[in-house]
Amino acid sequence: MTDGLRYAYAVVRDTGAPEAALDALAALEGVTGVADEPVYAVRHLGLAVLAGAVPAEDYDEASLRKRLEDMAWLEKMARAHQRVVDTAGAESCVIPVRLATVCHGDEGLRRMLATGRERFASALDRLEGRVEWGVKAYATRPAAEEPPAGTADAADAPSTPNSPGAMSGRDYLRRRKAQRQAAERRWGDTEEGARLVHDTLSGLAEQSRLHPPQDPRLSGISDRNVLNAAYLVRREDSADFAERVGELAGRTPALRVELTGPWAPYSFTAMDETSGAEEESAGTDG
């Protein structure tokens, strides 16, 4: 199996063991890739790239560019890519390759390893024994405040201000101002809580990365995302890190904290430039 197109997932160290004994590859038994293909390893210069054979009708340059505009197809591919990388990295260090990296045959994969050898090796040295944890914090919206019994908004208030239970326009405006001030204090509390979470977790991690807040139109979560961060943690410290996140989650009632991971160190590889001349196309980072 040397010709045709190859989809690259991740780079690992070549330990010199038989291919089936490579930890990352052994973990992938029964796991398929973006085209439901088996994943195998191509070795070169002390490194190995995990890859799979993919059909040209979907993954040649022209087809892939068109396919990447199909959000449903792109999401399915991204999930399969992540599944391979995270499964391979469950017990060993892997360097994720950028999403939608396609090479011409095994020789193209070897050229990719040669082109990026120093960067791959440096990243493997730096990230050995480390995993990535993701932490998101959301400012939860309070339940809608019910107006006092017998009151009405100014637009609905009766024209007889002396009638029982009627709210004057001035009272209505005061109430609305008090609600806005309470909301501002709440947002301030959640933002301060998010800073506390990040500062504390950064002190427990070797590195951290702040990502832009999630767009609720894409995430489907209406609560305001006030923290979207990744933390590089030693694998053996993961349990303590997760426990600390749980402790922080209860400090600010208006703040909902979400922990994900452990993942392969996507946010800390800085490997966007590792694609070689054989790369057909590259989409968003995986």
XYZ file of C-alpha atoms in Angstrom:
286
model
C 0.000 0.000 0.000
C 2.140 2.859 -1.313
C 0.221 4.723 -4.025
C -2.911 6.877 -3.948
C -3.888 9.584 -1.489
C -3.094 9.428 2.212
C -4.767 11.371 4.998
C -2.358 12.229 7.848
C -3.588 12.307 11.466
C -0.664 12.566 13.852
C 3.071 12.092 14.287
C 4.634 9.898 16.972
C 8.103 8.648 17.803
C 9.333 5.578 15.995
C 10.424 3.375 18.889
C 11.917 0.775 16.571
C 9.364 -1.809 17.671
C 7.355 -3.739 15.070
C 4.562 -1.623 13.634
C 1.871 -3.477 15.574
C 3.781 -2.782 18.795
C 3.768 0.997 18.388
C 1.665 2.147 21.356
C -0.251 4.776 19.401
C -1.058 2.364 16.582
C -1.972 -0.500 18.890
C -4.526 1.756 20.588
C -6.247 2.257 17.224
C -7.239 -1.352 16.725
C -10.803 -1.292 15.453
C -10.811 2.528 15.056
C -11.302 3.861 11.524
C -10.482 7.231 9.995
C -12.227 9.943 8.009
C -13.121 7.609 5.143
C -13.849 4.630 7.421
C -10.383 3.363 6.527
C -7.950 1.505 8.796
C -5.062 3.581 10.139
C -1.454 2.474 9.693
C 2.004 3.945 10.328
C 4.644 5.164 7.894
C 8.101 5.473 9.459
C 10.968 7.764 8.541
C 13.925 9.384 10.292
C 12.961 8.251 13.782
C 9.357 9.388 13.410
C 6.121 7.736 12.347
C 3.014 9.320 10.887
C -0.382 7.732 11.460
C -2.314 7.823 8.201
C -5.012 6.181 6.127
C -5.756 5.643 2.447
C -8.595 7.894 1.246
C -10.466 8.019 -2.083
C -9.461 10.629 -4.662
C -13.085 11.457 -5.477
C -13.410 12.993 -2.017
C -9.875 14.001 -1.108
C -8.033 15.220 -4.185
C -7.394 18.966 -4.165
C -10.446 20.073 -6.154
C -12.871 17.709 -4.416
C -11.585 18.528 -0.959
C -11.874 22.278 -1.448
C -15.492 21.837 -2.471
C -16.203 19.380 0.339
C -14.828 21.745 2.963
C -17.701 24.122 2.175
C -20.175 21.440 3.293
C -20.419 22.054 7.043
C -22.074 18.715 7.800
C -19.350 16.815 5.924
C -16.624 18.943 7.504
C -17.960 18.291 11.001
C -18.086 14.548 10.352
C -14.504 14.573 9.071
C -13.296 16.673 12.011
C -14.893 14.285 14.495
C -13.265 11.286 12.833
C -9.899 13.083 12.754
C -10.168 13.907 16.457
C -11.264 10.367 17.305
C -8.117 8.938 15.730
C -5.792 11.489 17.342
C -7.288 11.237 20.832
C -7.430 7.434 20.765
C -3.807 7.226 19.624
C -2.775 9.754 22.262
C -4.568 8.122 25.174
C -1.387 6.535 26.472
C 1.410 8.067 24.396
C 2.559 11.419 23.063
C 1.181 12.352 19.648
C 1.505 15.544 17.645
C -1.761 16.193 15.790
C -1.403 17.026 12.115
C -3.555 19.845 10.775
C -7.057 18.881 9.715
C -7.398 17.901 6.026
C -3.712 17.244 5.405
C -3.491 14.894 2.410
C -0.320 13.508 0.806
C 0.491 11.573 -2.355
C 1.194 8.026 -1.234
C 3.564 6.810 1.459
C 6.421 8.677 -0.153
C 4.531 11.918 0.331
C 4.104 11.078 4.017
C 7.847 10.474 4.310
C 8.566 13.820 2.690
C 6.211 15.470 5.195
C 8.174 13.880 8.042
C 11.483 14.961 6.535
C 10.311 18.535 5.980
C 8.996 18.894 9.517
C 11.455 16.624 11.291
C 13.018 19.215 13.594
C 9.696 20.760 14.517
C 8.028 17.407 15.122
C 10.943 16.156 17.222
C 11.042 19.385 19.241
C 7.303 19.218 19.913
C 7.526 15.578 20.968
C 10.344 16.422 23.385
C 8.377 19.326 24.856
C 5.026 17.549 25.115
C 6.080 14.072 26.205
C 3.948 12.995 29.166
C 1.610 15.988 28.843
C -2.089 16.227 28.002
C -4.459 19.071 27.258
C -7.487 19.884 29.391
C -10.174 22.274 28.180
C -12.095 24.529 30.557
C -15.070 26.668 29.576
C -16.984 28.945 31.920
C -20.439 30.310 31.200
C -22.281 33.153 32.883
C -25.666 31.583 33.452
C -28.658 33.834 32.974
C -30.898 34.350 36.004
C -34.511 33.312 35.782
C -36.705 36.104 34.509
C -37.762 38.319 37.408
C -41.495 38.242 37.949
C -43.105 41.659 38.472
C -44.874 42.195 41.787
C -48.402 40.899 41.859
C -50.940 43.287 40.372
C -48.378 45.391 38.467
C -48.033 45.903 34.756
C -45.406 47.249 32.398
C -45.743 50.911 31.500
C -47.103 50.032 28.079
C -49.859 47.960 29.670
C -50.525 50.121 32.739
C -54.062 51.430 33.052
C -54.632 55.146 32.629
C -55.925 55.452 36.208
C -52.733 55.659 38.315
C -54.696 55.682 41.582
C -56.299 52.318 40.920
C -55.154 49.480 43.279
C -51.959 47.727 42.188
C -51.172 50.117 39.340
C -47.489 50.947 38.688
C -46.601 54.506 37.730
C -44.250 55.175 34.860
C -41.648 56.464 37.328
C -41.882 53.276 39.432
C -41.551 51.172 36.306
C -38.391 53.003 35.216
C -36.896 52.650 38.690
C -37.550 48.929 38.645
C -36.016 48.534 35.200
C -32.927 50.480 36.295
C -32.546 48.264 39.363
C -32.799 45.173 37.158
C -30.119 46.488 34.796
C -27.796 47.308 37.696
C -28.314 43.840 39.174
C -27.519 42.270 35.801
C -24.349 44.358 35.483
C -23.216 43.267 38.943
C -23.931 39.666 38.012
C -21.868 39.879 34.799
C -19.088 41.529 36.778
C -19.139 38.717 39.318
C -18.964 36.060 36.622
C -16.116 37.759 34.775
C -14.178 38.096 38.027
C -14.950 34.452 38.760
C -13.672 33.451 35.312
C -10.422 35.350 35.936
C -10.007 33.531 39.246
C -10.564 30.167 37.542
C -8.038 30.939 34.818
C -5.387 32.390 37.130
C -5.663 29.424 39.493
C -5.550 26.784 36.766
C -2.696 28.526 34.962
C -0.684 28.133 38.146
C -1.289 24.380 38.085
C -0.498 23.949 34.383
C 2.779 24.163 32.519
C 1.200 26.304 29.818
C -2.205 27.781 29.076
C -3.952 29.184 26.020
C -6.938 31.516 25.904
C -9.204 30.936 22.926
C -11.883 33.345 21.669
C -15.290 32.954 23.321
C -17.575 30.458 21.647
C -20.178 31.813 19.272
C -23.571 30.711 20.643
C -24.830 30.334 17.085
C -22.264 27.586 16.553
C -22.152 26.051 20.029
C -25.913 26.070 20.570
C -25.334 27.321 24.135
C -27.143 30.553 24.945
C -25.238 31.319 28.157
C -22.439 33.855 27.745
C -19.028 32.189 27.347
C -16.659 34.141 29.627
C -13.736 31.672 29.570
C -12.561 29.333 26.828
C -9.118 28.056 27.733
C -6.760 25.111 27.320
C -4.201 23.937 29.869
C -1.136 21.760 29.351
C -0.825 19.404 32.319
C 1.476 16.526 33.152
C -0.436 13.296 32.692
C 0.222 12.222 36.283
C -1.189 15.530 37.587
C -4.473 15.217 35.704
C -6.533 13.908 38.613
C -5.453 16.781 40.859
C -6.145 19.290 38.081
C -9.656 17.948 37.486
C -10.362 17.989 41.226
C -9.284 21.637 41.432
C -11.605 22.556 38.569
C -14.459 20.964 40.487
C -13.628 23.030 43.564
C -13.516 26.259 41.567
C -16.797 25.476 39.845
C -18.736 25.950 43.077
C -17.300 29.321 44.080
C -19.492 31.562 41.919
C -23.123 30.412 41.720
C -23.729 32.401 38.541
C -20.763 30.711 36.796
C -21.067 27.293 35.172
C -17.679 25.636 34.628
C -17.216 22.830 32.114
C -14.142 20.545 31.980
C -13.248 18.450 28.923
C -10.334 16.128 28.256
C -7.775 14.886 28.546
C -6.945 15.470 24.893
C -3.889 15.325 22.725
C -2.143 18.724 23.070
C -3.862 20.421 20.109
C -3.448 23.944 21.483
C 0.255 23.594 22.258
C 1.799 21.952 19.218
C 2.237 25.151 17.158
C 2.516 22.901 14.143
C 0.530 24.848 11.527
C 3.681 25.168 9.484
C 4.513 21.447 9.447
C 2.766 20.645 6.201
C 5.205 19.693 3.502
C 5.182 20.077 -0.253
C 3.043 16.974 -0.560
C 0.112 18.461 1.313
C -2.907 18.715 -0.937
C -5.007 20.970 1.245
C -5.401 22.102 4.809
C -8.539 23.354 6.470
C -9.041 24.656 9.964
C -6.907 23.296 12.759
C -8.042 20.069 14.294
